[in-house]
Structures are given as structure tokens and as C-alpha cells.
Amino acid sequence: SAVISQKPSRDICQRGTSLTIQCQVDSQVTMMFWYRQQPGQSLTLIATANQGSEATYESGFVIDKFPISRPNLTFSTLTVSNMSPEDSSIYLCSVTVSGGYGYTFGSGTRLTVV
Amino acid sequence: GQQLNQSPQSMFIQEGEDVSMNCTSSSIFNTWLWYKQDPGEGPVLLIALYKAGELTSNGRLTAQFGITRKDSFLNISASIPSDVGIYFCAVITSGTYKYIFGTGTRLKVLA
């Protein structure tokens, strides 16, 4: 299965600033996703990162708040913009390969906004 | 929206005991998966189920895909301290690769 490197692993940020999270995969993958896991909660899909085109966002998530890039088949970034304490969560990158159902997850970025 | 309900929400068990947890949905799904999340890590796939009624094992783990396609259970036999973590069920929404995750079962094992 694919190996994912996600950076940073954690950060403490001031409200009103932005943080960009990177997801690097060791092989080309079909699909890349970004999830949010709020404290003590389950995982919620933010968006599907599409290679070479705009990401597809889920209900409740917008591009201005969570801009996503995917310049190639092995790399994606998620930016959390104009942060507030409510954005404090774990953000997870996940990938799936062609014909496979099982997601592989990165170890996540634990974000605290103060 | 669609939701997967897991029970119990959390449990404390003694080392060596068997554990059972389940996951239910109001909708039918054709693929069910079980993940485990250790503290500070992303979820890791434990078992995938593709056929209603299917019973699948992975070491001490056994999972079943309910015959109605609206539920699944996960059993852990002879629990050990490293079984501690959060267990999530997940389903794949039809026609996509998007997952819906359950509410999670937090397991704590007492040595």
C-alpha cells in the first residue's frame, strides 16, 4: 500500500492566520482526499483533491476557507485560511489506488488555533 | 445526512477478554470496512467486507457484514493492551470512492 508523509504533524497558530498542510505519497495514486477530525469526533470529508483541476468540496466546506492544490499524482496541499479556534482539529490526507477500496491515511496534522 | 451509529461508544475491558462492537445504518451499503486509530495516528484498515453475510477474520479480529446490508459487527478475541484505540466502521457511498465513517468505539484495555 501507499506510504503517506504529511507535514506538519502538529502546529499551534494564531487566529486570523493561515496554515498549509502538505501530503506527499510515495507512489502515484488515483484519488486523494482531505478529512477533518474534530476533537473526540469521527472523520468528515472536506474535499476530493483532483489532479490538475479544482477540488470537489463537500457540503459545508468552501474553497475560500480550505483551498486545495494537487499539481500531480503524488502531492497535495490543504490550506486552512483565516483560522479561528473552531478550526482546531486533526486534518488527515488519505489516498486510494485504482481498483482498491481501502483508504490509506496519513498520520494527520493536529492543529490548535489560539 | 447519512450516519453510521456505533455501539458501544466506549468500553473498558480486562486483558484477555473478548470484545464485540457493532455499527448500524438506516441505509443499505455494499461495502463495509473497519478501521483502528491509535493516538496521534491516522486510521488503519483492519478488515474490508464486500458481500452480505460475509464473515472475515484477520488474526484475532473477526467482522461480519450483516445480511440486511445495514449493519456490521467486529469482534476482538483475547484482547491485549495494544488493542487500545478508536475503532471506526466505514461504508462507501454508491458510485463514488467517498467514505462515511461511524461515530467510533473507544476501547481501553486494563492490564
mmCIF file of C-alpha atoms in Angstrom:
data_model
loop_
_atom_site.group_PDB
_atom_site.id
_atom_site.type_symbol
_atom_site.label_atom_id
_atom_site.label_comp_id
_atom_site.label_asym_id
_atom_site.label_seq_id
_atom_site.Cartn_x
_atom_site.Cartn_y
_atom_site.Cartn_z
ATOM 1 C CA SER A 1 0.000 0.000 0.000
ATOM 2 C CA ALA A 2 0.992 3.635 -0.447
ATOM 3 C CA VAL A 3 3.075 5.420 2.184
ATOM 4 C CA ILE A 4 1.973 8.944 3.027
ATOM 5 C CA SER A 5 4.088 11.690 4.534
ATOM 6 C CA GLN A 6 2.039 14.520 5.995
ATOM 7 C CA LYS A 7 3.558 17.760 7.253
ATOM 8 C CA PRO A 8 3.498 19.408 9.685
ATOM 9 C CA SER A 9 2.497 16.802 12.239
ATOM 10 C CA ARG A 10 1.213 19.488 14.571
ATOM 11 C CA ASP A 11 1.102 23.257 14.856
ATOM 12 C CA ILE A 12 -0.224 25.982 17.101
ATOM 13 C CA CYS A 13 -1.401 29.004 15.141
ATOM 14 C CA GLN A 14 -2.764 32.445 15.872
ATOM 15 C CA ARG A 15 -6.314 33.204 14.883
ATOM 16 C CA GLY A 16 -6.615 35.018 11.590
ATOM 17 C CA THR A 17 -3.559 33.345 10.063
ATOM 18 C CA SER A 18 -3.393 30.506 7.535
ATOM 19 C CA LEU A 19 -1.659 27.132 7.593
ATOM 20 C CA THR A 20 -0.769 24.954 4.617
ATOM 21 C CA ILE A 21 -0.591 21.206 5.156
ATOM 22 C CA GLN A 22 1.342 19.019 2.738
ATOM 23 C CA CYS A 23 0.620 15.431 1.735
ATOM 24 C CA GLN A 24 3.289 13.508 -0.178
ATOM 25 C CA VAL A 25 2.714 9.942 -1.391
ATOM 26 C CA ASP A 26 5.487 7.543 -2.361
ATOM 27 C CA SER A 27 3.628 6.346 -5.459
ATOM 28 C CA GLN A 28 1.102 7.627 -7.946
ATOM 29 C CA VAL A 29 -2.419 7.300 -6.606
ATOM 30 C CA THR A 30 -5.810 7.582 -8.192
ATOM 31 C CA MET A 31 -7.616 9.667 -5.654
ATOM 32 C CA MET A 32 -6.613 11.924 -2.774
ATOM 33 C CA PHE A 33 -8.923 13.183 -0.072
ATOM 34 C CA TRP A 34 -8.764 15.561 2.847
ATOM 35 C CA TYR A 35 -10.617 14.813 6.082
ATOM 36 C CA ARG A 36 -11.176 16.719 9.281
ATOM 37 C CA GLN A 37 -11.466 15.093 12.676
ATOM 38 C CA GLN A 38 -12.694 17.455 15.357
ATOM 39 C CA PRO A 39 -11.745 16.654 18.958
ATOM 40 C CA GLY A 40 -13.352 13.405 20.078
ATOM 41 C CA GLN A 41 -15.287 13.097 16.840
ATOM 42 C CA SER A 42 -15.357 10.956 13.745
ATOM 43 C CA LEU A 43 -13.856 11.825 10.375
ATOM 44 C CA THR A 44 -15.616 14.190 7.998
ATOM 45 C CA LEU A 45 -14.673 14.519 4.347
ATOM 46 C CA ILE A 46 -13.655 18.055 3.382
ATOM 47 C CA ALA A 47 -12.946 17.558 -0.310
ATOM 48 C CA THR A 48 -11.588 15.363 -3.059
ATOM 49 C CA ALA A 49 -8.329 16.716 -4.460
ATOM 50 C CA ASN A 50 -8.422 16.448 -8.241
ATOM 51 C CA GLN A 51 -5.196 16.364 -10.198
ATOM 52 C CA GLY A 52 -4.923 19.380 -12.478
ATOM 53 C CA SER A 53 -8.338 20.830 -11.658
ATOM 54 C CA GLU A 54 -10.290 22.398 -8.831
ATOM 55 C CA ALA A 55 -11.072 20.253 -5.809
ATOM 56 C CA THR A 56 -14.579 18.933 -5.206
ATOM 57 C CA TYR A 57 -15.885 20.158 -1.860
ATOM 58 C CA GLU A 58 -18.431 18.522 0.413
ATOM 59 C CA SER A 59 -21.405 20.344 1.815
ATOM 60 C CA GLY A 60 -20.329 22.808 4.476
ATOM 61 C CA PHE A 61 -16.798 23.286 3.142
ATOM 62 C CA VAL A 62 -15.796 26.028 0.692
ATOM 63 C CA ILE A 63 -12.747 26.766 -1.404
ATOM 64 C CA ASP A 64 -12.121 30.188 0.139
ATOM 65 C CA LYS A 65 -11.715 28.606 3.560
ATOM 66 C CA PHE A 66 -9.960 25.387 2.520
ATOM 67 C CA PRO A 67 -8.101 25.923 -0.759
ATOM 68 C CA ILE A 68 -6.596 22.696 -2.068
ATOM 69 C CA SER A 69 -3.953 22.050 -4.670
ATOM 70 C CA ARG A 70 -2.988 18.820 -6.412
ATOM 71 C CA PRO A 71 -0.339 19.544 -9.023
ATOM 72 C CA ASN A 72 0.474 15.873 -9.720
ATOM 73 C CA LEU A 73 -0.480 12.316 -8.790
ATOM 74 C CA THR A 74 1.683 12.155 -5.654
ATOM 75 C CA PHE A 75 1.243 15.509 -3.899
ATOM 76 C CA SER A 76 -1.494 17.707 -2.480
ATOM 77 C CA THR A 77 -1.818 20.625 -0.104
ATOM 78 C CA LEU A 78 -4.678 21.828 2.062
ATOM 79 C CA THR A 79 -4.694 25.378 3.402
ATOM 80 C CA VAL A 80 -6.796 26.332 6.398
ATOM 81 C CA SER A 81 -7.407 30.050 5.898
ATOM 82 C CA ASN A 82 -8.246 32.839 8.311
ATOM 83 C CA MET A 83 -8.230 30.405 11.189
ATOM 84 C CA SER A 84 -10.399 30.581 14.284
ATOM 85 C CA PRO A 85 -10.373 28.337 17.383
ATOM 86 C CA GLU A 86 -13.212 26.322 15.823
ATOM 87 C CA ASP A 87 -10.722 25.120 13.197
ATOM 88 C CA SER A 88 -8.738 23.276 15.867
ATOM 89 C CA SER A 89 -8.841 19.693 14.613
ATOM 90 C CA ILE A 90 -6.800 16.900 13.146
ATOM 91 C CA TYR A 91 -6.562 17.181 9.370
ATOM 92 C CA LEU A 92 -5.890 13.944 7.517
ATOM 93 C CA CYS A 93 -4.843 13.206 3.983
ATOM 94 C CA SER A 94 -5.941 9.898 2.503
ATOM 95 C CA VAL A 95 -5.434 8.132 -0.800
ATOM 96 C CA THR A 96 -6.775 5.202 -2.713
ATOM 97 C CA VAL A 97 -5.272 3.365 -5.638
ATOM 98 C CA SER A 98 -7.023 2.231 -8.787
ATOM 99 C CA GLY A 99 -9.324 -0.716 -8.141
ATOM 100 C CA GLY A 100 -8.831 -0.564 -4.402
ATOM 101 C CA TYR A 101 -11.385 0.314 -1.795
ATOM 102 C CA GLY A 102 -9.212 0.635 1.230
ATOM 103 C CA TYR A 103 -8.039 4.115 2.046
ATOM 104 C CA THR A 104 -4.549 4.705 3.347
ATOM 105 C CA PHE A 105 -4.339 7.632 5.752
ATOM 106 C CA GLY A 106 -1.520 9.947 6.649
ATOM 107 C CA SER A 107 -0.729 10.344 10.322
ATOM 108 C CA GLY A 108 -2.538 13.667 10.383
ATOM 109 C CA THR A 109 -1.833 17.271 11.297
ATOM 110 C CA ARG A 110 -3.003 18.293 14.741
ATOM 111 C CA LEU A 111 -3.907 21.975 14.529
ATOM 112 C CA THR A 112 -4.567 24.174 17.537
ATOM 113 C CA VAL A 113 -5.740 27.731 16.941
ATOM 114 C CA VAL A 114 -5.320 30.175 19.795
ATOM 115 C CA GLY B 1 -27.290 13.180 6.075
ATOM 116 C CA GLN B 2 -26.367 9.546 6.240
ATOM 117 C CA GLN B 3 -24.954 8.404 9.543
ATOM 118 C CA LEU B 4 -23.396 5.271 10.937
ATOM 119 C CA ASN B 5 -24.066 4.636 14.592
ATOM 120 C CA GLN B 6 -21.580 2.589 16.554
ATOM 121 C CA SER B 7 -22.076 0.980 19.926
ATOM 122 C CA PRO B 8 -20.846 0.977 22.483
ATOM 123 C CA GLN B 9 -19.416 4.484 22.408
ATOM 124 C CA SER B 10 -16.599 3.399 24.723
ATOM 125 C CA MET B 11 -15.641 0.384 26.763
ATOM 126 C CA PHE B 12 -13.161 -0.703 29.363
ATOM 127 C CA ILE B 13 -12.230 -4.367 29.344
ATOM 128 C CA GLN B 14 -9.782 -6.644 31.085
ATOM 129 C CA GLU B 15 -6.842 -8.025 29.146
ATOM 130 C CA GLY B 16 -7.717 -11.426 27.743
ATOM 131 C CA GLU B 17 -11.432 -10.704 27.383
ATOM 132 C CA ASP B 18 -13.281 -10.825 24.088
ATOM 133 C CA VAL B 19 -14.744 -7.594 22.714
ATOM 134 C CA SER B 20 -17.718 -7.029 20.470
ATOM 135 C CA MET B 21 -18.857 -3.806 18.841
ATOM 136 C CA ASN B 22 -21.331 -3.026 16.103
ATOM 137 C CA CYS B 23 -22.246 -0.479 13.523
ATOM 138 C CA THR B 24 -25.685 0.231 12.087
ATOM 139 C CA SER B 25 -27.078 2.337 9.303
ATOM 140 C CA SER B 26 -30.528 3.357 8.129
ATOM 141 C CA SER B 27 -29.410 2.847 4.521
ATOM 142 C CA ILE B 28 -28.067 -0.114 2.581
ATOM 143 C CA PHE B 29 -24.383 -0.166 1.704
ATOM 144 C CA ASN B 30 -22.486 -2.718 -0.348
ATOM 145 C CA THR B 31 -19.046 -2.342 1.206
ATOM 146 C CA TRP B 32 -18.264 -2.128 4.899
ATOM 147 C CA LEU B 33 -14.869 -1.533 6.429
ATOM 148 C CA TRP B 34 -13.384 -1.439 9.898
ATOM 149 C CA TYR B 35 -10.527 0.903 10.840
ATOM 150 C CA LYS B 36 -8.495 1.395 14.004
ATOM 151 C CA GLN B 37 -6.997 4.720 15.023
ATOM 152 C CA ASP B 38 -4.156 4.807 17.525
ATOM 153 C CA PRO B 39 -3.487 8.050 19.419
ATOM 154 C CA GLY B 40 -1.679 10.565 17.223
ATOM 155 C CA GLU B 41 -2.072 8.474 14.097
ATOM 156 C CA GLY B 42 -4.372 8.181 11.133
ATOM 157 C CA PRO B 43 -6.838 5.290 10.893
ATOM 158 C CA VAL B 44 -5.537 1.954 9.621
ATOM 159 C CA LEU B 45 -7.697 -0.502 7.701
ATOM 160 C CA LEU B 46 -8.381 -3.725 9.622
ATOM 161 C CA ILE B 47 -10.972 -5.592 7.588
ATOM 162 C CA ALA B 48 -12.991 -4.971 4.420
ATOM 163 C CA LEU B 49 -16.326 -6.706 3.749
ATOM 164 C CA TYR B 50 -17.833 -6.878 0.270
ATOM 165 C CA LYS B 51 -20.677 -9.396 0.453
ATOM 166 C CA ALA B 52 -23.784 -9.520 2.623
ATOM 167 C CA GLY B 53 -23.441 -12.256 5.224
ATOM 168 C CA GLU B 54 -19.680 -12.425 4.761
ATOM 169 C CA LEU B 55 -17.615 -13.330 7.818
ATOM 170 C CA THR B 56 -13.941 -12.364 7.601
ATOM 171 C CA SER B 57 -11.067 -12.803 10.031
ATOM 172 C CA ASN B 58 -7.745 -11.056 10.417
ATOM 173 C CA GLY B 59 -5.807 -12.625 13.267
ATOM 174 C CA ARG B 60 -7.777 -12.060 16.468
ATOM 175 C CA LEU B 61 -10.274 -9.873 14.635
ATOM 176 C CA THR B 62 -13.478 -11.145 13.082
ATOM 177 C CA ALA B 63 -16.000 -8.974 11.263
ATOM 178 C CA GLN B 64 -19.327 -9.755 9.670
ATOM 179 C CA PHE B 65 -21.309 -7.905 7.018
ATOM 180 C CA GLY B 66 -24.963 -8.043 8.047
ATOM 181 C CA ILE B 67 -27.384 -9.879 5.803
ATOM 182 C CA THR B 68 -29.606 -6.775 5.550
ATOM 183 C CA ARG B 69 -26.551 -4.745 4.404
ATOM 184 C CA LYS B 70 -27.410 -2.206 7.090
ATOM 185 C CA ASP B 71 -25.051 -3.370 9.801
ATOM 186 C CA SER B 72 -21.751 -4.957 10.679
ATOM 187 C CA PHE B 73 -20.024 -6.144 13.801
ATOM 188 C CA LEU B 74 -16.408 -6.503 14.842
ATOM 189 C CA ASN B 75 -15.130 -8.965 17.420
ATOM 190 C CA ILE B 76 -11.707 -8.956 19.031
ATOM 191 C CA SER B 77 -10.709 -12.130 20.828
ATOM 192 C CA ALA B 78 -8.326 -12.332 23.781
ATOM 193 C CA SER B 79 -7.708 -8.579 23.942
ATOM 194 C CA ILE B 80 -4.230 -7.245 24.666
ATOM 195 C CA PRO B 81 -3.098 -3.760 25.760
ATOM 196 C CA SER B 82 -2.157 -2.708 22.213
ATOM 197 C CA ASP B 83 -5.801 -3.122 21.160
ATOM 198 C CA VAL B 84 -6.408 0.251 22.823
ATOM 199 C CA GLY B 85 -7.649 2.841 20.366
ATOM 200 C CA ILE B 86 -10.699 4.037 18.496
ATOM 201 C CA TYR B 87 -12.433 1.646 16.134
ATOM 202 C CA PHE B 88 -14.378 3.140 13.240
ATOM 203 C CA CYS B 89 -16.688 1.441 10.830
ATOM 204 C CA ALA B 90 -16.982 2.963 7.375
ATOM 205 C CA VAL B 91 -19.028 2.475 4.244
ATOM 206 C CA ILE B 92 -18.526 3.568 0.682
ATOM 207 C CA THR B 93 -21.230 5.696 -0.878
ATOM 208 C CA SER B 94 -22.600 4.133 -4.025
ATOM 209 C CA GLY B 95 -20.911 5.173 -7.257
ATOM 210 C CA THR B 96 -18.081 7.034 -5.538
ATOM 211 C CA TYR B 97 -14.950 6.365 -3.542
ATOM 212 C CA LYS B 98 -16.191 8.605 -0.731
ATOM 213 C CA TYR B 99 -16.459 7.124 2.722
ATOM 214 C CA ILE B 100 -18.867 7.724 5.559
ATOM 215 C CA PHE B 101 -17.328 6.991 8.940
ATOM 216 C CA GLY B 102 -19.111 5.777 12.023
ATOM 217 C CA THR B 103 -19.177 7.571 15.332
ATOM 218 C CA GLY B 104 -16.409 5.357 16.729
ATOM 219 C CA THR B 105 -15.943 2.962 19.637
ATOM 220 C CA ARG B 106 -13.187 3.899 22.057
ATOM 221 C CA LEU B 107 -11.583 0.805 23.557
ATOM 222 C CA LYS B 108 -9.475 0.779 26.690
ATOM 223 C CA VAL B 109 -7.842 -2.409 27.906
ATOM 224 C CA LEU B 110 -6.946 -2.852 31.552
ATOM 225 C CA ALA B 111 -3.865 -4.986 32.073
#
